[in-house]
Amino acid sequence: MDRVVWRLEIPAGWGERLDPAWLPNEGTDGWREVFAGEDYAARVFASGGAGIPWKVLAQAAARLAEVLQHYRAQWRCAEAVASGCPVAADAHVAAMAVPRGLRAPRRTRPDGPWRVCVLDDGVPATVAEHLSIDLAEGAACAHRTGAADQAWWAEPVAAGPAPDRAAASGWLPIADTELRLSAFAAEEAVADLTAAAATGHLGPDVLEVRLVCTLGEAAHHMIREYRTLFAAVWTDLEACAEAATHDADASALLESLPPAPERGPGGRWHHMHLVGGRAKVVNRHLSRTAAAASVAASRAIDDTTVRWAEPAARTAARG
Ligand SMILES: [Zn+2]
């Protein structure tokens, strides 16, 4: 039987600074319900699953982790408003930073440089190269936030020559950029692995109830971290002389976001791995989310092979 070798580390303090009574002043009733739903799910996971069948728990964990993409989209909107303030941009952006010394969650991942790529008008292109997979996968994740018509992914530099440079460039966080990107990468890893369980890429023989519950609790920690950050930045924005404009701008930005930014376009996607310095297809999928779930399922039980998801158009362009 396969054993889960993948590990996630959530540093002390991450998601633990939240005032549990805090509620936003705007849309208070809606948020109260959202937070109560998140906290209820977390209590079920903390109880060890409360005797709920594995499949239902896996689906609940996946739904909870899926929430993170919406918090990232909210974060992008909050940052746009904060950094665009004519009177207090610096203070607003400072309010978005985490306390000094706080580290981002980390997950098992391969070493080496990775590049961030995009399908630019249907043609694979390179946007950036990073020294670690955390920054590259985090950047691809950030770029996807709100980009309904662009397919973003990260691939290992070792997988062969880079596509040409892209004209397109996506959003990157301003406050705590590297920490935020690492956090995005860890959040997406949890979302992909729970999605893998919920959609049958992994079964209870591998990802037992205890691990599904641990992943659900991890997702809740990550959600609480966002709630902590929003408590700080929204309080700061509400105290601004431009508060009314900020509120209107944030609402307009949120409404302009695509409904499911993480699903992304790009046609068919492939689960890839690196064999003898060459990129090879492991299996083929209809969507990015399915390919990413397949990659996450394999990464969970194999920490030596380098794996990633890319659009089929990228694989074709490799020749
Ligand atoms: Zn302001």
PDB file of C-alpha atoms and ligand atoms in Angstrom:
ATOM      1  CA  MET A   1       0.000   0.000   0.000  1.00  0.00           C
ATOM      2  CA  ASP A   2       1.211   3.500  -0.788  1.00  0.00           C
ATOM      3  CA  ARG A   3       2.186   5.646   2.152  1.00  0.00           C
ATOM      4  CA  VAL A   4       1.692   9.431   2.286  1.00  0.00           C
ATOM      5  CA  VAL A   5       5.151  11.011   2.412  1.00  0.00           C
ATOM      6  CA  TRP A   6       3.994  14.577   1.686  1.00  0.00           C
ATOM      7  CA  ARG A   7       4.213  16.907   4.675  1.00  0.00           C
ATOM      8  CA  LEU A   8       2.791  20.341   5.420  1.00  0.00           C
ATOM      9  CA  GLU A   9       4.185  22.611   8.119  1.00  0.00           C
ATOM     10  CA  ILE A  10       2.065  25.463   9.435  1.00  0.00           C
ATOM     11  CA  PRO A  11       4.291  27.683  11.593  1.00  0.00           C
ATOM     12  CA  ALA A  12       3.168  28.762  15.068  1.00  0.00           C
ATOM     13  CA  GLY A  13       1.140  31.970  14.826  1.00  0.00           C
ATOM     14  CA  TRP A  14      -0.277  31.299  11.345  1.00  0.00           C
ATOM     15  CA  GLY A  15      -4.045  31.678  11.680  1.00  0.00           C
ATOM     16  CA  GLU A  16      -3.741  31.830  15.484  1.00  0.00           C
ATOM     17  CA  ARG A  17      -3.870  35.604  15.994  1.00  0.00           C
ATOM     18  CA  LEU A  18      -7.516  35.945  15.003  1.00  0.00           C
ATOM     19  CA  ASP A  19     -10.012  37.619  17.318  1.00  0.00           C
ATOM     20  CA  PRO A  20     -12.804  35.000  16.992  1.00  0.00           C
ATOM     21  CA  ALA A  21     -15.464  37.673  17.596  1.00  0.00           C
ATOM     22  CA  TRP A  22     -14.337  39.901  14.702  1.00  0.00           C
ATOM     23  CA  LEU A  23     -16.865  40.547  11.919  1.00  0.00           C
ATOM     24  CA  PRO A  24     -16.595  42.956   8.976  1.00  0.00           C
ATOM     25  CA  ASN A  25     -18.765  46.081   9.209  1.00  0.00           C
ATOM     26  CA  GLU A  26     -19.885  45.689   5.594  1.00  0.00           C
ATOM     27  CA  GLY A  27     -22.074  42.676   4.817  1.00  0.00           C
ATOM     28  CA  THR A  28     -21.893  41.605   8.459  1.00  0.00           C
ATOM     29  CA  ASP A  29     -24.712  39.036   8.378  1.00  0.00           C
ATOM     30  CA  GLY A  30     -23.371  37.331   5.263  1.00  0.00           C
ATOM     31  CA  TRP A  31     -19.851  37.126   6.685  1.00  0.00           C
ATOM     32  CA  ARG A  32     -21.155  35.836  10.051  1.00  0.00           C
ATOM     33  CA  GLU A  33     -22.733  32.932   8.177  1.00  0.00           C
ATOM     34  CA  VAL A  34     -19.602  32.298   6.087  1.00  0.00           C
ATOM     35  CA  PHE A  35     -17.343  32.294   9.162  1.00  0.00           C
ATOM     36  CA  ALA A  36     -19.768  30.064  11.109  1.00  0.00           C
ATOM     37  CA  GLY A  37     -19.770  27.539   8.248  1.00  0.00           C
ATOM     38  CA  GLU A  38     -15.970  27.512   8.101  1.00  0.00           C
ATOM     39  CA  ASP A  39     -15.679  27.148  11.887  1.00  0.00           C
ATOM     40  CA  TYR A  40     -18.289  24.370  12.010  1.00  0.00           C
ATOM     41  CA  ALA A  41     -16.383  22.361   9.394  1.00  0.00           C
ATOM     42  CA  ALA A  42     -13.181  22.893  11.369  1.00  0.00           C
ATOM     43  CA  ARG A  43     -14.810  21.500  14.544  1.00  0.00           C
ATOM     44  CA  VAL A  44     -15.847  18.356  12.650  1.00  0.00           C
ATOM     45  CA  PHE A  45     -12.269  17.889  11.409  1.00  0.00           C
ATOM     46  CA  ALA A  46     -10.861  18.586  14.887  1.00  0.00           C
ATOM     47  CA  SER A  47     -13.147  15.869  16.287  1.00  0.00           C
ATOM     48  CA  GLY A  48     -11.502  13.335  13.981  1.00  0.00           C
ATOM     49  CA  GLY A  49     -14.373  13.249  11.510  1.00  0.00           C
ATOM     50  CA  ALA A  50     -17.275  12.547  13.908  1.00  0.00           C
ATOM     51  CA  GLY A  51     -17.918   9.161  12.298  1.00  0.00           C
ATOM     52  CA  ILE A  52     -18.757  10.782   8.948  1.00  0.00           C
ATOM     53  CA  PRO A  53     -17.957   8.596   5.895  1.00  0.00           C
ATOM     54  CA  TRP A  54     -14.552   9.199   4.307  1.00  0.00           C
ATOM     55  CA  LYS A  55     -15.951  10.378   0.967  1.00  0.00           C
ATOM     56  CA  VAL A  56     -18.160  13.004   2.636  1.00  0.00           C
ATOM     57  CA  LEU A  57     -15.245  14.195   4.768  1.00  0.00           C
ATOM     58  CA  ALA A  58     -13.002  14.401   1.695  1.00  0.00           C
ATOM     59  CA  GLN A  59     -15.607  16.479  -0.137  1.00  0.00           C
ATOM     60  CA  ALA A  60     -16.043  18.751   2.890  1.00  0.00           C
ATOM     61  CA  ALA A  61     -12.275  19.261   3.154  1.00  0.00           C
ATOM     62  CA  ALA A  62     -12.104  20.071  -0.567  1.00  0.00           C
ATOM     63  CA  ARG A  63     -14.939  22.586  -0.266  1.00  0.00           C
ATOM     64  CA  LEU A  64     -13.276  24.255   2.708  1.00  0.00           C
ATOM     65  CA  ALA A  65      -9.922  24.459   0.907  1.00  0.00           C
ATOM     66  CA  GLU A  66     -11.624  25.808  -2.225  1.00  0.00           C
ATOM     67  CA  VAL A  67     -12.646  28.839  -0.168  1.00  0.00           C
ATOM     68  CA  LEU A  68      -8.996  29.917  -0.138  1.00  0.00           C
ATOM     69  CA  GLN A  69      -9.099  30.973  -3.800  1.00  0.00           C
ATOM     70  CA  HIS A  70     -11.905  33.398  -2.957  1.00  0.00           C
ATOM     71  CA  TYR A  71      -9.885  34.851  -0.072  1.00  0.00           C
ATOM     72  CA  ARG A  72      -6.967  35.319  -2.462  1.00  0.00           C
ATOM     73  CA  ALA A  73      -9.271  37.173  -4.865  1.00  0.00           C
ATOM     74  CA  GLN A  74     -10.551  39.336  -1.980  1.00  0.00           C
ATOM     75  CA  TRP A  75      -6.946  39.978  -1.020  1.00  0.00           C
ATOM     76  CA  ARG A  76      -6.102  41.132  -4.540  1.00  0.00           C
ATOM     77  CA  CYS A  77      -9.037  43.577  -4.469  1.00  0.00           C
ATOM     78  CA  ALA A  78      -8.175  44.858  -0.980  1.00  0.00           C
ATOM     79  CA  GLU A  79      -4.594  45.457  -2.066  1.00  0.00           C
ATOM     80  CA  ALA A  80      -5.634  47.317  -5.205  1.00  0.00           C
ATOM     81  CA  VAL A  81      -7.795  49.637  -3.112  1.00  0.00           C
ATOM     82  CA  ALA A  82      -5.165  50.025  -0.360  1.00  0.00           C
ATOM     83  CA  SER A  83      -2.272  50.781  -2.704  1.00  0.00           C
ATOM     84  CA  GLY A  84      -4.387  53.165  -4.812  1.00  0.00           C
ATOM     85  CA  CYS A  85      -5.433  55.394  -1.905  1.00  0.00           C
ATOM     86  CA  PRO A  86      -4.555  59.051  -2.592  1.00  0.00           C
ATOM     87  CA  VAL A  87      -4.072  59.898   1.100  1.00  0.00           C
ATOM     88  CA  ALA A  88      -2.852  56.828   3.021  1.00  0.00           C
ATOM     89  CA  ALA A  89      -1.610  54.137   0.581  1.00  0.00           C
ATOM     90  CA  ASP A  90       1.569  53.420   2.561  1.00  0.00           C
ATOM     91  CA  ALA A  91      -0.311  52.975   5.836  1.00  0.00           C
ATOM     92  CA  HIS A  92      -2.942  50.757   4.200  1.00  0.00           C
ATOM     93  CA  VAL A  93      -0.318  48.517   2.576  1.00  0.00           C
ATOM     94  CA  ALA A  94       1.604  48.378   5.870  1.00  0.00           C
ATOM     95  CA  ALA A  95      -1.596  47.170   7.548  1.00  0.00           C
ATOM     96  CA  MET A  96      -1.588  44.213   5.117  1.00  0.00           C
ATOM     97  CA  ALA A  97       1.795  42.933   6.339  1.00  0.00           C
ATOM     98  CA  VAL A  98       2.133  40.015   8.749  1.00  0.00           C
ATOM     99  CA  PRO A  99       3.951  40.472  12.095  1.00  0.00           C
ATOM    100  CA  ARG A 100       7.740  40.466  11.782  1.00  0.00           C
ATOM    101  CA  GLY A 101       9.191  36.965  12.016  1.00  0.00           C
ATOM    102  CA  LEU A 102       6.058  35.084  10.976  1.00  0.00           C
ATOM    103  CA  ARG A 103       6.891  32.446   8.367  1.00  0.00           C
ATOM    104  CA  ALA A 104       4.630  31.082   5.643  1.00  0.00           C
ATOM    105  CA  PRO A 105       3.374  27.473   5.640  1.00  0.00           C
ATOM    106  CA  ARG A 106       5.709  25.052   3.851  1.00  0.00           C
ATOM    107  CA  ARG A 107       5.027  21.771   2.109  1.00  0.00           C
ATOM    108  CA  THR A 108       7.191  18.959   0.788  1.00  0.00           C
ATOM    109  CA  ARG A 109       8.521  20.066  -2.591  1.00  0.00           C
ATOM    110  CA  PRO A 110      11.476  19.512  -4.922  1.00  0.00           C
ATOM    111  CA  ASP A 111      14.509  21.829  -4.987  1.00  0.00           C
ATOM    112  CA  GLY A 112      15.732  23.788  -7.977  1.00  0.00           C
ATOM    113  CA  PRO A 113      14.611  26.732 -10.111  1.00  0.00           C
ATOM    114  CA  TRP A 114      11.135  26.870 -11.654  1.00  0.00           C
ATOM    115  CA  ARG A 115       9.630  29.158 -14.267  1.00  0.00           C
ATOM    116  CA  VAL A 116       6.179  30.741 -14.449  1.00  0.00           C
ATOM    117  CA  CYS A 117       4.422  30.329 -17.795  1.00  0.00           C
ATOM    118  CA  VAL A 118       1.243  31.518 -19.478  1.00  0.00           C
ATOM    119  CA  LEU A 119      -0.683  30.636 -22.605  1.00  0.00           C
ATOM    120  CA  ASP A 120      -0.391  34.001 -24.357  1.00  0.00           C
ATOM    121  CA  ASP A 121      -2.928  34.031 -27.189  1.00  0.00           C
ATOM    122  CA  GLY A 122      -2.770  30.236 -27.176  1.00  0.00           C
ATOM    123  CA  VAL A 123       1.044  30.149 -27.384  1.00  0.00           C
ATOM    124  CA  PRO A 124       3.113  29.028 -24.358  1.00  0.00           C
ATOM    125  CA  ALA A 125       5.308  31.841 -23.023  1.00  0.00           C
ATOM    126  CA  THR A 126       7.583  32.490 -20.040  1.00  0.00           C
ATOM    127  CA  VAL A 127       6.789  35.254 -17.581  1.00  0.00           C
ATOM    128  CA  ALA A 128       9.434  34.805 -14.891  1.00  0.00           C
ATOM    129  CA  GLU A 129      11.968  32.437 -13.383  1.00  0.00           C
ATOM    130  CA  HIS A 130      12.247  31.833  -9.645  1.00  0.00           C
ATOM    131  CA  LEU A 131      14.804  30.087  -7.467  1.00  0.00           C
ATOM    132  CA  SER A 132      12.167  27.901  -5.839  1.00  0.00           C
ATOM    133  CA  ILE A 133       8.972  26.075  -6.734  1.00  0.00           C
ATOM    134  CA  ASP A 134       7.249  27.886  -3.846  1.00  0.00           C
ATOM    135  CA  LEU A 135       7.692  31.298  -5.468  1.00  0.00           C
ATOM    136  CA  ALA A 136       6.927  29.996  -8.985  1.00  0.00           C
ATOM    137  CA  GLU A 137       3.795  28.042  -8.039  1.00  0.00           C
ATOM    138  CA  GLY A 138       2.735  30.907  -5.745  1.00  0.00           C
ATOM    139  CA  ALA A 139       3.170  33.402  -8.590  1.00  0.00           C
ATOM    140  CA  ALA A 140       1.183  31.228 -11.036  1.00  0.00           C
ATOM    141  CA  CYS A 141      -1.509  31.005  -8.367  1.00  0.00           C
ATOM    142  CA  ALA A 142      -1.492  34.805  -7.879  1.00  0.00           C
ATOM    143  CA  HIS A 143      -1.633  35.418 -11.640  1.00  0.00           C
ATOM    144  CA  ARG A 144      -4.651  33.110 -11.938  1.00  0.00           C
ATOM    145  CA  THR A 145      -6.555  35.254  -9.446  1.00  0.00           C
ATOM    146  CA  GLY A 146      -8.966  37.108 -11.629  1.00  0.00           C
ATOM    147  CA  ALA A 147      -7.539  36.090 -15.001  1.00  0.00           C
ATOM    148  CA  ALA A 148     -10.477  34.268 -16.588  1.00  0.00           C
ATOM    149  CA  ASP A 149      -8.936  34.149 -20.062  1.00  0.00           C
ATOM    150  CA  GLN A 150      -5.347  33.176 -19.236  1.00  0.00           C
ATOM    151  CA  ALA A 151      -3.875  29.787 -18.329  1.00  0.00           C
ATOM    152  CA  TRP A 152      -0.965  30.002 -15.875  1.00  0.00           C
ATOM    153  CA  TRP A 153       1.311  27.246 -14.596  1.00  0.00           C
ATOM    154  CA  ALA A 154       4.768  26.644 -13.120  1.00  0.00           C
ATOM    155  CA  GLU A 155       7.241  24.135 -14.570  1.00  0.00           C
ATOM    156  CA  PRO A 156      10.767  23.090 -13.573  1.00  0.00           C
ATOM    157  CA  VAL A 157      13.588  24.815 -15.462  1.00  0.00           C
ATOM    158  CA  ALA A 158      15.173  21.348 -15.702  1.00  0.00           C
ATOM    159  CA  ALA A 159      12.296  20.234 -17.974  1.00  0.00           C
ATOM    160  CA  GLY A 160      13.889  21.829 -21.045  1.00  0.00           C
ATOM    161  CA  PRO A 161      14.214  25.127 -22.911  1.00  0.00           C
ATOM    162  CA  ALA A 162      11.935  27.970 -21.853  1.00  0.00           C
ATOM    163  CA  PRO A 163       9.233  29.283 -24.170  1.00  0.00           C
ATOM    164  CA  ASP A 164       9.736  32.872 -25.379  1.00  0.00           C
ATOM    165  CA  ARG A 165       9.047  35.738 -22.997  1.00  0.00           C
ATOM    166  CA  ALA A 166       5.396  36.752 -22.672  1.00  0.00           C
ATOM    167  CA  ALA A 167       3.962  40.206 -22.993  1.00  0.00           C
ATOM    168  CA  ALA A 168       1.282  39.262 -20.453  1.00  0.00           C
ATOM    169  CA  SER A 169       1.913  39.640 -16.757  1.00  0.00           C
ATOM    170  CA  GLY A 170      -0.424  38.863 -13.899  1.00  0.00           C
ATOM    171  CA  TRP A 171      -0.997  40.242 -10.428  1.00  0.00           C
ATOM    172  CA  LEU A 172       1.625  39.812  -7.713  1.00  0.00           C
ATOM    173  CA  PRO A 173       1.027  40.835  -4.099  1.00  0.00           C
ATOM    174  CA  ILE A 174       2.816  43.994  -2.911  1.00  0.00           C
ATOM    175  CA  ALA A 175       2.850  43.361   0.849  1.00  0.00           C
ATOM    176  CA  ASP A 176       5.181  40.534   1.988  1.00  0.00           C
ATOM    177  CA  THR A 177       5.508  39.385  -1.630  1.00  0.00           C
ATOM    178  CA  GLU A 178       7.656  36.270  -1.114  1.00  0.00           C
ATOM    179  CA  LEU A 179       5.857  35.162   2.049  1.00  0.00           C
ATOM    180  CA  ARG A 180       2.495  35.649   0.371  1.00  0.00           C
ATOM    181  CA  LEU A 181       3.563  33.643  -2.716  1.00  0.00           C
ATOM    182  CA  SER A 182       4.822  30.774  -0.540  1.00  0.00           C
ATOM    183  CA  ALA A 183       1.530  30.867   1.350  1.00  0.00           C
ATOM    184  CA  PHE A 184      -0.446  30.793  -1.929  1.00  0.00           C
ATOM    185  CA  ALA A 185       1.576  27.743  -3.060  1.00  0.00           C
ATOM    186  CA  ALA A 186       0.878  25.904   0.212  1.00  0.00           C
ATOM    187  CA  GLU A 187      -2.821  26.852   0.090  1.00  0.00           C
ATOM    188  CA  GLU A 188      -3.124  25.565  -3.450  1.00  0.00           C
ATOM    189  CA  ALA A 189      -1.289  22.363  -2.522  1.00  0.00           C
ATOM    190  CA  VAL A 190      -3.857  21.698   0.227  1.00  0.00           C
ATOM    191  CA  ALA A 191      -6.723  22.535  -2.140  1.00  0.00           C
ATOM    192  CA  ASP A 192      -5.331  20.250  -4.867  1.00  0.00           C
ATOM    193  CA  LEU A 193      -4.739  17.335  -2.482  1.00  0.00           C
ATOM    194  CA  THR A 194      -8.209  17.551  -0.907  1.00  0.00           C
ATOM    195  CA  ALA A 195      -9.683  17.854  -4.425  1.00  0.00           C
ATOM    196  CA  ALA A 196      -7.707  14.730  -5.348  1.00  0.00           C
ATOM    197  CA  ALA A 197      -9.393  12.849  -2.495  1.00  0.00           C
ATOM    198  CA  ALA A 198     -12.846  14.277  -3.248  1.00  0.00           C
ATOM    199  CA  THR A 199     -12.645  13.324  -6.923  1.00  0.00           C
ATOM    200  CA  GLY A 200     -11.187   9.839  -6.611  1.00  0.00           C
ATOM    201  CA  HIS A 201      -7.512  10.395  -7.432  1.00  0.00           C
ATOM    202  CA  LEU A 202      -6.769   9.035  -3.941  1.00  0.00           C
ATOM    203  CA  GLY A 203      -8.741   6.712  -1.695  1.00  0.00           C
ATOM    204  CA  PRO A 204      -9.049   6.117   2.062  1.00  0.00           C
ATOM    205  CA  ASP A 205      -6.437   3.356   1.760  1.00  0.00           C
ATOM    206  CA  VAL A 206      -3.836   6.088   1.136  1.00  0.00           C
ATOM    207  CA  LEU A 207      -5.278   9.296   2.587  1.00  0.00           C
ATOM    208  CA  GLU A 208      -6.910   7.922   5.718  1.00  0.00           C
ATOM    209  CA  VAL A 209      -9.596   9.785   7.709  1.00  0.00           C
ATOM    210  CA  ARG A 210      -6.999  11.198  10.105  1.00  0.00           C
ATOM    211  CA  LEU A 211      -5.093  12.806   7.211  1.00  0.00           C
ATOM    212  CA  VAL A 212      -8.231  14.182   5.551  1.00  0.00           C
ATOM    213  CA  CYS A 213      -9.131  15.798   8.890  1.00  0.00           C
ATOM    214  CA  THR A 214      -5.611  17.205   9.251  1.00  0.00           C
ATOM    215  CA  LEU A 215      -5.874  18.744   5.769  1.00  0.00           C
ATOM    216  CA  GLY A 216      -9.288  20.205   6.640  1.00  0.00           C
ATOM    217  CA  GLU A 217      -7.858  21.729   9.808  1.00  0.00           C
ATOM    218  CA  ALA A 218      -4.908  23.093   7.810  1.00  0.00           C
ATOM    219  CA  ALA A 219      -7.300  24.766   5.365  1.00  0.00           C
ATOM    220  CA  HIS A 220      -9.134  26.322   8.312  1.00  0.00           C
ATOM    221  CA  HIS A 221      -5.855  27.665   9.740  1.00  0.00           C
ATOM    222  CA  MET A 222      -5.156  29.276   6.359  1.00  0.00           C
ATOM    223  CA  ILE A 223      -8.661  30.747   6.258  1.00  0.00           C
ATOM    224  CA  ARG A 224      -8.253  32.149   9.785  1.00  0.00           C
ATOM    225  CA  GLU A 225      -5.002  33.779   8.681  1.00  0.00           C
ATOM    226  CA  TYR A 226      -6.918  35.607   5.923  1.00  0.00           C
ATOM    227  CA  ARG A 227      -9.610  36.638   8.395  1.00  0.00           C
ATOM    228  CA  THR A 228      -6.857  38.017  10.670  1.00  0.00           C
ATOM    229  CA  LEU A 229      -5.343  39.979   7.789  1.00  0.00           C
ATOM    230  CA  PHE A 230      -8.704  41.301   6.612  1.00  0.00           C
ATOM    231  CA  ALA A 231      -9.583  42.405  10.147  1.00  0.00           C
ATOM    232  CA  ALA A 232      -6.439  44.580  10.083  1.00  0.00           C
ATOM    233  CA  VAL A 233      -6.668  45.998   6.580  1.00  0.00           C
ATOM    234  CA  TRP A 234     -10.432  46.544   6.466  1.00  0.00           C
ATOM    235  CA  THR A 235     -10.305  48.338   9.833  1.00  0.00           C
ATOM    236  CA  ASP A 236      -7.556  50.556   8.430  1.00  0.00           C
ATOM    237  CA  LEU A 237      -9.466  51.249   5.193  1.00  0.00           C
ATOM    238  CA  GLU A 238     -12.663  52.040   7.113  1.00  0.00           C
ATOM    239  CA  ALA A 239     -10.823  54.619   9.227  1.00  0.00           C
ATOM    240  CA  CYS A 240      -9.577  56.434   6.102  1.00  0.00           C
ATOM    241  CA  ALA A 241     -10.961  59.778   4.931  1.00  0.00           C
ATOM    242  CA  GLU A 242     -11.558  58.014   1.598  1.00  0.00           C
ATOM    243  CA  ALA A 243     -13.450  55.114   3.235  1.00  0.00           C
ATOM    244  CA  ALA A 244     -16.617  55.532   1.158  1.00  0.00           C
ATOM    245  CA  THR A 245     -14.623  55.509  -2.100  1.00  0.00           C
ATOM    246  CA  HIS A 246     -12.604  52.500  -0.889  1.00  0.00           C
ATOM    247  CA  ASP A 247     -15.784  50.573  -0.198  1.00  0.00           C
ATOM    248  CA  ALA A 248     -17.264  51.382  -3.616  1.00  0.00           C
ATOM    249  CA  ASP A 249     -13.992  50.552  -5.398  1.00  0.00           C
ATOM    250  CA  ALA A 250     -13.608  47.219  -3.563  1.00  0.00           C
ATOM    251  CA  SER A 251     -17.196  46.211  -4.396  1.00  0.00           C
ATOM    252  CA  ALA A 252     -16.724  47.099  -8.069  1.00  0.00           C
ATOM    253  CA  LEU A 253     -13.453  45.117  -8.231  1.00  0.00           C
ATOM    254  CA  LEU A 254     -15.002  42.070  -6.582  1.00  0.00           C
ATOM    255  CA  GLU A 255     -17.911  42.108  -8.979  1.00  0.00           C
ATOM    256  CA  SER A 256     -15.515  42.236 -11.935  1.00  0.00           C
ATOM    257  CA  LEU A 257     -13.821  38.963 -10.902  1.00  0.00           C
ATOM    258  CA  PRO A 258     -14.643  35.747 -12.757  1.00  0.00           C
ATOM    259  CA  PRO A 259     -16.707  33.332 -10.634  1.00  0.00           C
ATOM    260  CA  ALA A 260     -14.112  30.565 -10.403  1.00  0.00           C
ATOM    261  CA  PRO A 261     -10.689  32.049 -11.149  1.00  0.00           C
ATOM    262  CA  GLU A 262      -8.842  28.844 -10.241  1.00  0.00           C
ATOM    263  CA  ARG A 263     -10.434  26.686 -12.933  1.00  0.00           C
ATOM    264  CA  GLY A 264      -8.762  28.612 -15.702  1.00  0.00           C
ATOM    265  CA  PRO A 265      -8.847  28.080 -19.452  1.00  0.00           C
ATOM    266  CA  GLY A 266      -6.228  26.431 -21.623  1.00  0.00           C
ATOM    267  CA  GLY A 267      -8.108  23.442 -23.042  1.00  0.00           C
ATOM    268  CA  ARG A 268      -6.803  20.025 -22.014  1.00  0.00           C
ATOM    269  CA  TRP A 269      -4.133  19.769 -19.351  1.00  0.00           C
ATOM    270  CA  HIS A 270      -1.436  17.178 -18.701  1.00  0.00           C
ATOM    271  CA  HIS A 271       0.043  15.756 -15.527  1.00  0.00           C
ATOM    272  CA  MET A 272       3.772  15.836 -16.320  1.00  0.00           C
ATOM    273  CA  HIS A 273       6.881  14.405 -14.705  1.00  0.00           C
ATOM    274  CA  LEU A 274      10.594  14.680 -15.203  1.00  0.00           C
ATOM    275  CA  VAL A 275      12.369  11.505 -16.363  1.00  0.00           C
ATOM    276  CA  GLY A 276      16.075  11.574 -17.190  1.00  0.00           C
ATOM    277  CA  GLY A 277      15.970  15.351 -17.681  1.00  0.00           C
ATOM    278  CA  ARG A 278      12.991  15.186 -20.044  1.00  0.00           C
ATOM    279  CA  ALA A 279       9.368  16.268 -19.574  1.00  0.00           C
ATOM    280  CA  LYS A 280       6.995  13.312 -20.049  1.00  0.00           C
ATOM    281  CA  VAL A 281       3.204  13.049 -19.903  1.00  0.00           C
ATOM    282  CA  VAL A 282       1.901  10.933 -16.998  1.00  0.00           C
ATOM    283  CA  ASN A 283      -1.796  11.300 -17.876  1.00  0.00           C
ATOM    284  CA  ARG A 284      -4.251  13.643 -19.639  1.00  0.00           C
ATOM    285  CA  HIS A 285      -7.144  15.688 -18.219  1.00  0.00           C
ATOM    286  CA  LEU A 286     -10.014  17.893 -19.342  1.00  0.00           C
ATOM    287  CA  SER A 287      -9.197  20.774 -16.979  1.00  0.00           C
ATOM    288  CA  ARG A 288      -6.417  22.360 -14.978  1.00  0.00           C
ATOM    289  CA  THR A 289      -8.088  21.412 -11.702  1.00  0.00           C
ATOM    290  CA  ALA A 290      -8.235  17.732 -12.672  1.00  0.00           C
ATOM    291  CA  ALA A 291      -4.587  17.693 -13.781  1.00  0.00           C
ATOM    292  CA  ALA A 292      -3.542  19.519 -10.602  1.00  0.00           C
ATOM    293  CA  ALA A 293      -5.451  17.000  -8.464  1.00  0.00           C
ATOM    294  CA  SER A 294      -3.705  14.139 -10.265  1.00  0.00           C
ATOM    295  CA  VAL A 295      -0.315  15.808  -9.655  1.00  0.00           C
ATOM    296  CA  ALA A 296      -1.179  16.373  -5.967  1.00  0.00           C
ATOM    297  CA  ALA A 297      -2.212  12.735  -5.523  1.00  0.00           C
ATOM    298  CA  SER A 298       1.122  11.536  -6.917  1.00  0.00           C
ATOM    299  CA  ARG A 299       3.177  14.100  -5.007  1.00  0.00           C
ATOM    300  CA  ALA A 300       1.521  12.896  -1.787  1.00  0.00           C
ATOM    301  CA  ILE A 301       3.019   9.409  -2.093  1.00  0.00           C
ATOM    302  CA  ASP A 302       6.191  10.149  -4.086  1.00  0.00           C
ATOM    303  CA  ASP A 303       8.528  12.897  -2.904  1.00  0.00           C
ATOM    304  CA  THR A 304      11.368  12.166  -5.342  1.00  0.00           C
ATOM    305  CA  THR A 305       9.781  12.594  -8.809  1.00  0.00           C
ATOM    306  CA  VAL A 306       9.359  16.179 -10.065  1.00  0.00           C
ATOM    307  CA  ARG A 307       5.765  16.712 -11.214  1.00  0.00           C
ATOM    308  CA  TRP A 308       3.594  19.548 -12.469  1.00  0.00           C
ATOM    309  CA  ALA A 309       0.441  20.301 -14.519  1.00  0.00           C
ATOM    310  CA  GLU A 310       0.677  22.116 -17.862  1.00  0.00           C
ATOM    311  CA  PRO A 311      -1.702  22.834 -20.772  1.00  0.00           C
ATOM    312  CA  ALA A 312      -1.567  20.295 -23.603  1.00  0.00           C
ATOM    313  CA  ALA A 313      -0.498  23.192 -25.867  1.00  0.00           C
ATOM    314  CA  ARG A 314       2.718  23.459 -23.847  1.00  0.00           C
ATOM    315  CA  THR A 315       3.460  19.756 -24.187  1.00  0.00           C
ATOM    316  CA  ALA A 316       2.883  19.973 -27.960  1.00  0.00           C
ATOM    317  CA  ALA A 317       5.241  22.940 -28.233  1.00  0.00           C
ATOM    318  CA  ARG A 318       8.020  20.951 -26.527  1.00  0.00           C
ATOM    319  CA  GLY A 319       8.299  18.923 -29.754  1.00  0.00           C
TER     320      GLY A 319
HETATM  321 ZN    ZN B   1      -7.387  55.318   2.153  1.00  0.00          ZN
END
